[in-house]
Amino acid sequence: MSLLIKGARLLGGKAADVYVEDGLIREIGSLSTTAEETVDADGLVLLPGLVDLHTHLREPGREDAETVLSGSRAAAAGGYTSVLAMANTSPVTDTAEAAERVLDLGRSAGLVDVQPVGAVTRGLVGEELAELGLMARSRARVRVFSDDGRCVADARVMRRALEYVKAFGGVISQHSQDPALAPHAACCHEGRLSGELGLPGWPSVAEEVIVARDVMLARHTGSRVHVAHVSTAGSVELVRWAKAQAERDGMWAVTAEVTPHHLLLTTDLLTGYDPTFKVNPPLRPAEDVEALRAGLADGTIDAVATDHAPHARHDKEHAFVDAAFGMLGLETALSVVATVMVEGGLLDWAGVARVMSVNPAGIAGLDGHGRALVAGEPANLTLVDPAASYVVDRAASLSLSRNNPWHGRTVTGQVVGTWLRGTRTFSA
Ligand code: DOR
């Protein structure tokens, strides 16, 4: 199978032709070759296939909300060639067998590389470590561990997990939420609005105390912590400080991700009590959004991760306090980042490639993703029309769920094609 992408803008800004054969990029330049599939990419931007560090695929257990196949379709439509599937399924991905099962479901869907995330603790209960070593040694080669949806709140358990994964270059991705300061019922950023709306407050400090603790534990253990879905200005400050320390010491590492929704949506959307906007951590005020954008632009935040969290109607359509936390993100992430960061003058397209492909692939230790667009590399590719604007329509989603906070919004920058090892997985 051969493919010729003609005249795409590459990351250096220059237009070139890209020839792909048998899954690899073979040649880049001004080419007169012919191929079985030719794509006219005049005016389009070619990126390395996107990598999502944080996807909820819901299979096994909640196939009414999403399956590995439906989530893979949504991911390919969003320009992704690899996603990390979070462990809070039913059963939880806390054994080697469970991780291998998710890997195999991903392979049989065949649209993106589905890399399982392993639970940090058995059953996500926060007490006993899960089978971290067995998951790492399994066919699934698990390297990222997370109890996401729940915080590893016990400092001793977090310390042991960091020590354990250090041996095989693993990383703990932490859902930073001190349950004493923000219990499960907390669902609105704590401030004036939470009081006015009568919703239980989720204060910024409940995230920040865990981020502060975990960066110190990472330093103490010489291991790697990844801060999932950073949502406050204070957390950005802490990560900035920790990175400076870690760079000086060289023996430990802190990385962080931000979601598209925390880069654009704010707390005031909750005034209508629409559960579509209920997410954990919650939407924050404009000052936090500004700090998150600045942190992403200056490299304090390494990656954009979707936290794609599909929910069935019967879990979401409730009074705000009773509805499930989470929103869709895979299909719209690139457009939101393009609208906020590229149109906003904060990142160029090489920057988008860094935060949505290169850095997430590096954090997760994925071979073959997030690579430079040069001959010899796997042809995991995303083609984007940077000028196309469109209105998001939740009915058009490939996800099985409809909890789409972007419905009705106009965004700029559209994925027009995705290829996994040279095979087309999405066509606009
Ligand atoms: O909003 C969220 N939904 N945040 C999480 O951390 C978990 C996720 C889910 O699994 O639905």
Short mmCIF file of C-alpha atoms and ligand atoms in Angstrom, two decimals:
data_model
loop_
_atom_site.label_atom_id
_atom_site.label_comp_id
_atom_site.label_asym_id
_atom_site.label_seq_id
_atom_site.Cartn_x
_atom_site.Cartn_y
_atom_site.Cartn_z
CA MET A 1 0.00 0.00 0.00
CA SER A 2 1.42 3.38 -0.99
CA LEU A 3 0.28 6.92 -0.25
CA LEU A 4 1.36 10.31 -1.56
CA ILE A 5 0.39 13.45 0.38
CA LYS A 6 1.02 16.37 -1.99
CA GLY A 7 2.03 19.84 -0.87
CA ALA A 8 1.32 19.60 2.87
CA ARG A 9 2.80 22.23 5.15
CA LEU A 10 5.29 20.47 7.39
CA LEU A 11 6.27 21.71 10.78
CA GLY A 12 9.13 23.88 9.60
CA GLY A 13 6.46 25.81 7.67
CA LYS A 14 7.55 24.61 4.19
CA ALA A 15 5.28 22.70 1.81
CA ALA A 16 6.45 19.26 0.63
CA ASP A 17 5.23 15.93 -0.70
CA VAL A 18 5.30 12.92 1.62
CA TYR A 19 5.53 9.42 0.18
CA VAL A 20 4.49 6.48 2.35
CA GLU A 21 4.90 2.79 1.62
CA ASP A 22 4.29 -0.29 3.78
CA GLY A 23 3.50 1.82 6.83
CA LEU A 24 6.64 3.96 6.79
CA ILE A 25 7.46 7.45 5.55
CA ARG A 26 9.86 6.75 2.66
CA GLU A 27 10.60 10.10 1.12
CA ILE A 28 9.89 13.78 1.67
CA GLY A 29 10.53 16.54 -0.86
CA SER A 30 9.33 17.65 -4.24
CA LEU A 31 8.39 14.22 -5.60
CA SER A 32 7.28 12.99 -9.01
CA THR A 33 6.40 9.49 -7.68
CA THR A 34 2.89 8.09 -8.09
CA ALA A 35 1.03 6.09 -5.43
CA GLU A 36 -2.13 4.04 -4.94
CA GLU A 37 -3.67 6.84 -2.85
CA THR A 38 -2.89 10.50 -3.56
CA VAL A 39 -4.09 13.32 -1.33
CA ASP A 40 -3.99 16.96 -2.38
CA ALA A 41 -2.88 18.74 0.78
CA ASP A 42 -2.42 22.24 -0.57
CA GLY A 43 -2.90 24.65 2.35
CA LEU A 44 -3.13 21.82 4.89
CA VAL A 45 -0.84 21.10 7.86
CA LEU A 46 0.64 17.64 8.43
CA LEU A 47 1.23 16.62 12.05
CA PRO A 48 2.59 13.46 13.63
CA GLY A 49 -0.46 11.41 14.73
CA LEU A 50 -1.92 12.75 17.96
CA VAL A 51 -1.49 10.86 21.24
CA ASP A 52 -4.00 11.16 24.09
CA LEU A 53 -2.66 10.46 27.57
CA HIS A 54 -6.12 10.36 29.10
CA THR A 55 -9.11 8.61 27.48
CA HIS A 56 -11.98 6.76 29.13
CA LEU A 57 -13.12 3.99 26.79
CA ARG A 58 -15.53 2.37 29.29
CA GLU A 59 -15.03 -1.19 28.02
CA PRO A 60 -15.26 -3.54 29.84
CA GLY A 61 -18.31 -2.78 31.91
CA ARG A 62 -20.04 0.29 30.49
CA GLU A 63 -20.44 -0.52 26.82
CA ASP A 64 -23.64 1.54 26.85
CA ALA A 65 -21.46 4.67 27.18
CA GLU A 66 -18.49 3.73 24.93
CA THR A 67 -16.66 0.70 23.61
CA VAL A 68 -13.06 0.35 22.58
CA LEU A 69 -14.30 0.34 18.98
CA SER A 70 -16.57 3.41 19.22
CA GLY A 71 -13.94 5.30 21.21
CA SER A 72 -11.29 4.33 18.66
CA ARG A 73 -13.49 5.71 15.86
CA ALA A 74 -13.93 8.96 17.76
CA ALA A 75 -10.18 9.09 18.40
CA ALA A 76 -9.28 8.57 14.73
CA ALA A 77 -11.79 11.30 13.77
CA GLY A 78 -10.04 13.58 16.24
CA GLY A 79 -6.66 12.95 14.58
CA TYR A 80 -5.39 10.49 17.19
CA THR A 81 -3.24 7.47 16.35
CA SER A 82 -2.77 6.37 19.96
CA VAL A 83 -4.80 6.71 23.15
CA LEU A 84 -4.12 5.68 26.71
CA ALA A 85 -7.19 3.94 28.10
CA MET A 86 -7.87 4.80 31.72
CA ALA A 87 -8.18 2.03 34.28
CA ASN A 88 -11.54 2.93 35.89
CA THR A 89 -13.47 0.32 33.95
CA SER A 90 -15.47 -2.56 35.41
CA PRO A 91 -13.56 -4.66 36.23
CA VAL A 92 -10.74 -2.22 36.90
CA THR A 93 -7.53 -2.60 34.87
CA ASP A 94 -5.49 -3.69 37.87
CA THR A 95 -4.09 -7.02 36.62
CA ALA A 96 -1.93 -8.14 33.71
CA GLU A 97 -4.87 -10.06 32.22
CA ALA A 98 -7.15 -7.03 32.35
CA ALA A 99 -4.50 -4.87 30.67
CA GLU A 100 -3.91 -7.46 27.94
CA ARG A 101 -7.65 -7.66 27.31
CA VAL A 102 -7.85 -3.89 26.69
CA LEU A 103 -4.78 -4.09 24.44
CA ASP A 104 -6.39 -6.89 22.42
CA LEU A 105 -9.71 -5.06 22.11
CA GLY A 106 -7.76 -2.10 20.75
CA ARG A 107 -5.89 -4.26 18.27
CA SER A 108 -9.06 -5.85 16.98
CA ALA A 109 -10.68 -2.42 16.54
CA GLY A 110 -7.48 -1.54 14.65
CA LEU A 111 -8.00 2.23 14.33
CA VAL A 112 -5.64 3.61 16.96
CA ASP A 113 -3.03 2.03 19.19
CA VAL A 114 -4.90 1.57 22.48
CA GLN A 115 -2.40 1.51 25.31
CA PRO A 116 -3.88 0.45 28.66
CA VAL A 117 -3.20 2.52 31.77
CA GLY A 118 -2.89 0.33 34.87
CA ALA A 119 -4.54 1.14 38.18
CA VAL A 120 -2.18 2.22 40.96
CA THR A 121 -4.21 0.45 43.62
CA ARG A 122 -6.31 -2.68 43.58
CA GLY A 123 -9.89 -1.82 42.66
CA LEU A 124 -8.97 1.91 42.77
CA VAL A 125 -9.62 1.75 46.50
CA GLY A 126 -6.38 3.53 47.39
CA GLU A 127 -5.06 0.95 49.83
CA GLU A 128 -3.07 -1.93 48.32
CA LEU A 129 -0.86 -1.55 45.26
CA ALA A 130 -2.21 -3.22 42.13
CA GLU A 131 -0.09 -5.72 40.14
CA LEU A 132 2.19 -2.95 38.87
CA GLY A 133 5.13 -5.19 37.98
CA LEU A 134 3.02 -7.88 36.32
CA MET A 135 1.20 -5.27 34.25
CA ALA A 136 4.56 -3.77 33.22
CA ARG A 137 5.89 -7.21 32.20
CA SER A 138 2.69 -8.25 30.41
CA ARG A 139 2.14 -8.09 26.65
CA ALA A 140 0.51 -4.72 27.31
CA ARG A 141 3.84 -3.28 28.61
CA VAL A 142 2.02 -0.89 30.94
CA ARG A 143 4.10 2.15 31.86
CA VAL A 144 1.48 4.68 32.97
CA PHE A 145 -0.46 3.97 36.16
CA SER A 146 -3.41 5.96 37.44
CA ASP A 147 -6.41 5.66 39.74
CA ASP A 148 -7.96 8.50 37.74
CA GLY A 149 -11.41 9.44 38.87
CA ARG A 150 -9.95 9.01 42.34
CA CYS A 151 -6.87 10.41 44.01
CA VAL A 152 -4.16 8.24 45.51
CA ALA A 153 -4.74 10.16 48.71
CA ASP A 154 -2.57 8.16 51.11
CA ALA A 155 0.96 9.59 50.95
CA ARG A 156 2.49 6.27 51.96
CA VAL A 157 0.75 4.40 49.14
CA MET A 158 1.79 7.10 46.66
CA ARG A 159 5.37 6.87 47.88
CA ARG A 160 5.44 3.08 47.45
CA ALA A 161 3.88 3.32 43.98
CA LEU A 162 6.52 5.84 42.88
CA GLU A 163 9.30 3.62 44.25
CA TYR A 164 7.87 0.56 42.54
CA VAL A 165 7.47 2.00 39.03
CA LYS A 166 10.91 3.61 39.10
CA ALA A 167 12.50 0.20 38.47
CA PHE A 168 10.97 -0.08 35.01
CA GLY A 169 10.69 3.58 34.02
CA GLY A 170 7.00 3.85 34.85
CA VAL A 171 5.09 6.97 35.80
CA ILE A 172 2.21 7.64 38.17
CA SER A 173 -0.47 9.87 36.66
CA GLN A 174 -2.22 11.43 39.61
CA HIS A 175 -5.79 12.69 39.87
CA SER A 176 -5.01 15.44 42.36
CA GLN A 177 -8.01 15.86 44.67
CA ASP A 178 -7.56 15.77 48.42
CA PRO A 179 -10.77 13.99 49.48
CA ALA A 180 -10.77 15.77 52.83
CA LEU A 181 -10.92 19.16 51.11
CA ALA A 182 -12.97 18.13 48.05
CA PRO A 183 -15.08 15.05 48.78
CA HIS A 184 -16.92 13.21 46.01
CA ALA A 185 -19.98 15.49 46.22
CA ALA A 186 -17.86 18.60 45.44
CA CYS A 187 -18.85 19.62 41.94
CA CYS A 188 -18.40 23.37 41.46
CA HIS A 189 -15.28 25.51 41.78
CA GLU A 190 -15.47 26.92 45.32
CA GLY A 191 -16.05 30.63 45.14
CA ARG A 192 -18.80 33.20 44.93
CA LEU A 193 -20.70 31.24 42.27
CA SER A 194 -20.77 27.93 44.15
CA GLY A 195 -22.37 29.82 47.04
CA GLU A 196 -24.92 31.52 44.79
CA LEU A 197 -25.81 28.29 43.03
CA GLY A 198 -25.88 26.27 46.25
CA LEU A 199 -23.50 23.65 44.83
CA PRO A 200 -20.85 21.90 46.97
CA GLY A 201 -17.54 23.69 46.48
CA TRP A 202 -14.37 22.10 45.05
CA PRO A 203 -11.61 24.49 46.16
CA SER A 204 -8.42 24.99 44.15
CA VAL A 205 -6.35 24.16 47.21
CA ALA A 206 -7.70 20.57 47.21
CA GLU A 207 -5.79 20.06 43.94
CA GLU A 208 -2.76 22.12 44.91
CA VAL A 209 -1.96 20.35 48.20
CA ILE A 210 -1.76 17.02 46.35
CA VAL A 211 0.37 18.47 43.53
CA ALA A 212 2.71 19.98 46.13
CA ARG A 213 2.92 16.71 48.07
CA ASP A 214 3.45 14.57 44.98
CA VAL A 215 6.26 16.63 43.49
CA MET A 216 8.06 16.31 46.83
CA LEU A 217 7.43 12.56 46.84
CA ALA A 218 8.77 12.34 43.28
CA ARG A 219 11.90 14.17 44.43
CA HIS A 220 12.21 11.99 47.50
CA THR A 221 11.88 8.74 45.55
CA GLY A 222 13.74 9.87 42.41
CA SER A 223 10.76 8.75 40.39
CA ARG A 224 8.30 10.25 37.90
CA VAL A 225 4.95 11.84 38.61
CA HIS A 226 2.55 13.12 35.98
CA VAL A 227 -0.12 15.60 37.06
CA ALA A 228 -3.35 14.73 35.27
CA HIS A 229 -5.85 17.43 34.22
CA VAL A 230 -4.21 20.44 35.92
CA SER A 231 -6.94 23.00 36.51
CA THR A 232 -5.67 25.83 38.73
CA ALA A 233 -3.18 28.68 38.51
CA GLY A 234 -1.63 27.51 41.78
CA SER A 235 -0.95 24.04 40.36
CA VAL A 236 0.76 25.63 37.34
CA GLU A 237 3.02 27.57 39.73
CA LEU A 238 3.86 24.39 41.66
CA VAL A 239 4.68 22.43 38.50
CA ARG A 240 6.82 25.33 37.24
CA TRP A 241 8.79 25.33 40.48
CA ALA A 242 9.10 21.54 40.58
CA LYS A 243 10.34 21.36 36.99
CA ALA A 244 13.07 23.89 37.72
CA GLN A 245 14.15 21.80 40.73
CA ALA A 246 13.97 18.53 38.81
CA GLU A 247 15.99 19.94 35.93
CA ARG A 248 18.70 21.05 38.33
CA ASP A 249 18.81 17.66 40.10
CA GLY A 250 18.29 15.50 36.99
CA MET A 251 17.17 12.42 38.98
CA TRP A 252 13.42 12.83 39.04
CA ALA A 253 10.72 14.25 36.83
CA VAL A 254 7.41 16.03 36.89
CA THR A 255 5.14 16.35 33.86
CA ALA A 256 1.64 17.73 33.53
CA GLU A 257 -1.33 17.76 31.20
CA VAL A 258 -4.26 20.11 30.69
CA THR A 259 -7.61 19.31 29.07
CA PRO A 260 -9.14 21.28 26.18
CA HIS A 261 -12.14 22.13 28.40
CA HIS A 262 -9.98 23.69 31.10
CA LEU A 263 -8.31 25.79 28.38
CA LEU A 264 -11.56 27.38 27.27
CA LEU A 265 -14.62 26.77 29.46
CA THR A 266 -15.21 28.62 32.74
CA THR A 267 -17.23 28.18 35.95
CA ASP A 268 -19.97 30.61 34.88
CA LEU A 269 -21.29 27.95 32.44
CA LEU A 270 -22.73 26.26 35.53
CA THR A 271 -25.35 28.97 36.07
CA GLY A 272 -27.85 26.97 33.98
CA TYR A 273 -27.23 23.80 36.05
CA ASP A 274 -26.60 21.87 32.82
CA PRO A 275 -24.84 18.59 33.82
CA THR A 276 -23.01 18.61 30.47
CA PHE A 277 -20.64 21.05 32.18
CA LYS A 278 -20.13 18.90 35.27
CA VAL A 279 -16.57 17.61 35.20
CA ASN A 280 -13.87 16.63 37.64
CA PRO A 281 -11.82 18.71 38.34
CA PRO A 282 -14.45 21.40 37.80
CA LEU A 283 -14.38 24.25 35.32
CA ARG A 284 -12.49 27.14 36.90
CA PRO A 285 -12.65 30.96 36.64
CA ALA A 286 -11.03 32.94 33.82
CA GLU A 287 -7.83 33.67 35.86
CA ASP A 288 -7.10 29.94 36.04
CA VAL A 289 -7.85 29.47 32.35
CA GLU A 290 -5.35 32.26 31.55
CA ALA A 291 -2.67 30.62 33.72
CA LEU A 292 -3.26 27.22 32.09
CA ARG A 293 -2.88 28.72 28.61
CA ALA A 294 0.31 30.50 29.64
CA GLY A 295 1.64 27.31 31.25
CA LEU A 296 0.98 25.32 28.11
CA ALA A 297 2.60 27.99 25.95
CA ASP A 298 5.79 28.21 28.04
CA GLY A 299 6.23 24.44 28.44
CA THR A 300 5.33 24.21 32.14
CA ILE A 301 2.43 22.03 31.04
CA ASP A 302 3.76 19.37 28.71
CA ALA A 303 0.65 18.03 27.05
CA VAL A 304 -2.99 18.45 26.16
CA ALA A 305 -4.98 15.36 27.18
CA THR A 306 -8.69 15.02 26.54
CA ASP A 307 -10.08 13.27 29.65
CA HIS A 308 -12.70 12.07 27.13
CA ALA A 309 -15.35 10.84 29.60
CA PRO A 310 -18.43 9.49 27.81
CA HIS A 311 -21.54 8.90 29.91
CA ALA A 312 -24.86 7.32 29.03
CA ARG A 313 -27.94 9.57 29.15
CA HIS A 314 -29.27 7.83 32.25
CA ASP A 315 -26.07 8.73 34.15
CA LYS A 316 -25.85 12.32 32.96
CA GLU A 317 -29.44 13.54 32.77
CA HIS A 318 -30.01 14.18 36.46
CA ALA A 319 -30.06 17.14 38.81
CA PHE A 320 -26.57 18.70 38.66
CA VAL A 321 -25.41 17.29 42.00
CA ASP A 322 -26.42 13.72 41.06
CA ALA A 323 -25.14 13.62 37.46
CA ALA A 324 -21.92 11.82 36.48
CA PHE A 325 -18.71 13.83 36.09
CA GLY A 326 -17.19 14.13 32.63
CA MET A 327 -17.44 15.36 29.06
CA LEU A 328 -16.53 14.18 25.56
CA GLY A 329 -13.27 15.41 24.07
CA LEU A 330 -11.60 13.20 21.50
CA GLU A 331 -13.20 14.56 18.34
CA THR A 332 -12.89 18.23 19.23
CA ALA A 333 -9.54 18.49 21.06
CA LEU A 334 -7.43 19.55 18.07
CA SER A 335 -9.99 22.18 17.05
CA VAL A 336 -10.19 23.61 20.57
CA VAL A 337 -6.40 23.77 20.84
CA ALA A 338 -6.17 25.36 17.38
CA THR A 339 -8.84 27.91 18.29
CA VAL A 340 -7.45 28.83 21.71
CA MET A 341 -3.71 28.42 21.26
CA VAL A 342 -2.95 28.85 17.54
CA GLU A 343 -5.56 31.52 16.71
CA GLY A 344 -4.75 33.08 20.08
CA GLY A 345 -1.08 33.41 19.04
CA LEU A 346 0.18 31.25 21.93
CA LEU A 347 1.42 28.21 19.95
CA ASP A 348 2.40 27.57 16.35
CA TRP A 349 1.68 24.23 14.64
CA ALA A 350 5.04 22.82 15.72
CA GLY A 351 3.93 23.67 19.25
CA VAL A 352 0.65 21.82 18.72
CA ALA A 353 2.62 18.77 17.52
CA ARG A 354 4.74 19.01 20.66
CA VAL A 355 1.87 19.15 23.17
CA MET A 356 -0.51 16.76 21.39
CA SER A 357 1.90 14.17 19.97
CA VAL A 358 5.62 14.38 20.78
CA ASN A 359 5.40 15.06 24.52
CA PRO A 360 2.52 12.69 25.32
CA ALA A 361 4.25 9.88 23.40
CA GLY A 362 7.43 10.58 25.37
CA ILE A 363 5.64 10.63 28.74
CA ALA A 364 3.91 7.33 27.97
CA GLY A 365 7.05 5.75 26.47
CA LEU A 366 5.29 4.86 23.21
CA ASP A 367 7.54 3.73 20.38
CA GLY A 368 6.48 4.76 16.92
CA HIS A 369 4.33 7.72 17.96
CA GLY A 370 5.21 11.37 18.35
CA ARG A 371 8.13 10.98 15.95
CA ALA A 372 9.54 13.59 13.60
CA LEU A 373 8.12 13.58 10.08
CA VAL A 374 11.21 12.17 8.37
CA ALA A 375 11.97 9.18 6.14
CA GLY A 376 12.13 5.88 7.99
CA GLU A 377 9.57 6.76 10.67
CA PRO A 378 6.15 5.04 10.99
CA ALA A 379 3.50 6.89 8.99
CA ASN A 380 1.27 7.91 11.89
CA LEU A 381 -0.11 11.10 10.44
CA THR A 382 -2.80 13.71 10.99
CA LEU A 383 -3.78 16.15 8.26
CA VAL A 384 -5.41 19.39 9.40
CA ASP A 385 -7.14 22.22 7.58
CA PRO A 386 -6.05 25.18 9.72
CA ALA A 387 -8.52 27.59 8.10
CA ALA A 388 -11.69 25.49 8.23
CA SER A 389 -14.31 26.66 10.71
CA TYR A 390 -17.25 24.52 11.69
CA VAL A 391 -20.04 24.30 14.24
CA VAL A 392 -19.78 21.31 16.59
CA ASP A 393 -22.85 19.08 16.38
CA ARG A 394 -23.23 16.51 19.13
CA ALA A 395 -25.48 14.38 16.89
CA ALA A 396 -22.59 13.90 14.45
CA SER A 397 -20.28 12.34 17.06
CA LEU A 398 -18.85 8.86 16.60
CA SER A 399 -18.88 8.37 20.37
CA LEU A 400 -21.80 6.38 21.77
CA SER A 401 -22.44 9.21 24.26
CA ARG A 402 -23.75 12.73 23.78
CA ASN A 403 -22.34 14.66 26.76
CA ASN A 404 -20.64 17.13 24.46
CA PRO A 405 -19.88 20.55 25.99
CA TRP A 406 -18.82 21.94 22.60
CA HIS A 407 -22.20 21.44 20.93
CA GLY A 408 -23.20 24.57 18.98
CA ARG A 409 -19.77 26.24 19.24
CA THR A 410 -17.86 27.44 16.21
CA VAL A 411 -14.23 26.29 16.19
CA THR A 412 -11.41 26.72 13.68
CA GLY A 413 -8.97 24.01 12.57
CA GLN A 414 -10.36 20.71 11.37
CA VAL A 415 -8.88 17.24 11.09
CA VAL A 416 -9.35 16.06 7.49
CA GLY A 417 -7.43 12.79 7.57
CA THR A 418 -5.72 10.35 9.92
CA TRP A 419 -3.37 7.46 9.05
CA LEU A 420 -2.15 4.70 11.35
CA ARG A 421 1.04 3.17 9.93
CA GLY A 422 0.04 4.33 6.46
CA THR A 423 -3.54 3.04 6.59
CA ARG A 424 -6.28 5.62 6.52
CA THR A 425 -8.39 5.53 9.68
CA PHE A 426 -10.39 8.71 9.15
CA SER A 427 -11.45 10.82 6.22
CA ALA A 428 -13.48 14.05 6.67
O1 DOR B 1 -14.90 14.25 34.91
C1 DOR B 1 -14.29 13.20 35.06
N1 DOR B 1 -14.75 12.04 34.59
N2 DOR B 1 -13.13 13.23 35.73
C2 DOR B 1 -12.49 12.10 36.08
O2 DOR B 1 -11.45 12.20 36.69
C3 DOR B 1 -13.07 10.78 35.76
C4 DOR B 1 -13.96 10.87 34.59
C5 DOR B 1 -14.81 9.65 34.38
O3 DOR B 1 -14.32 8.53 34.47
O4 DOR B 1 -16.00 9.83 34.06
#
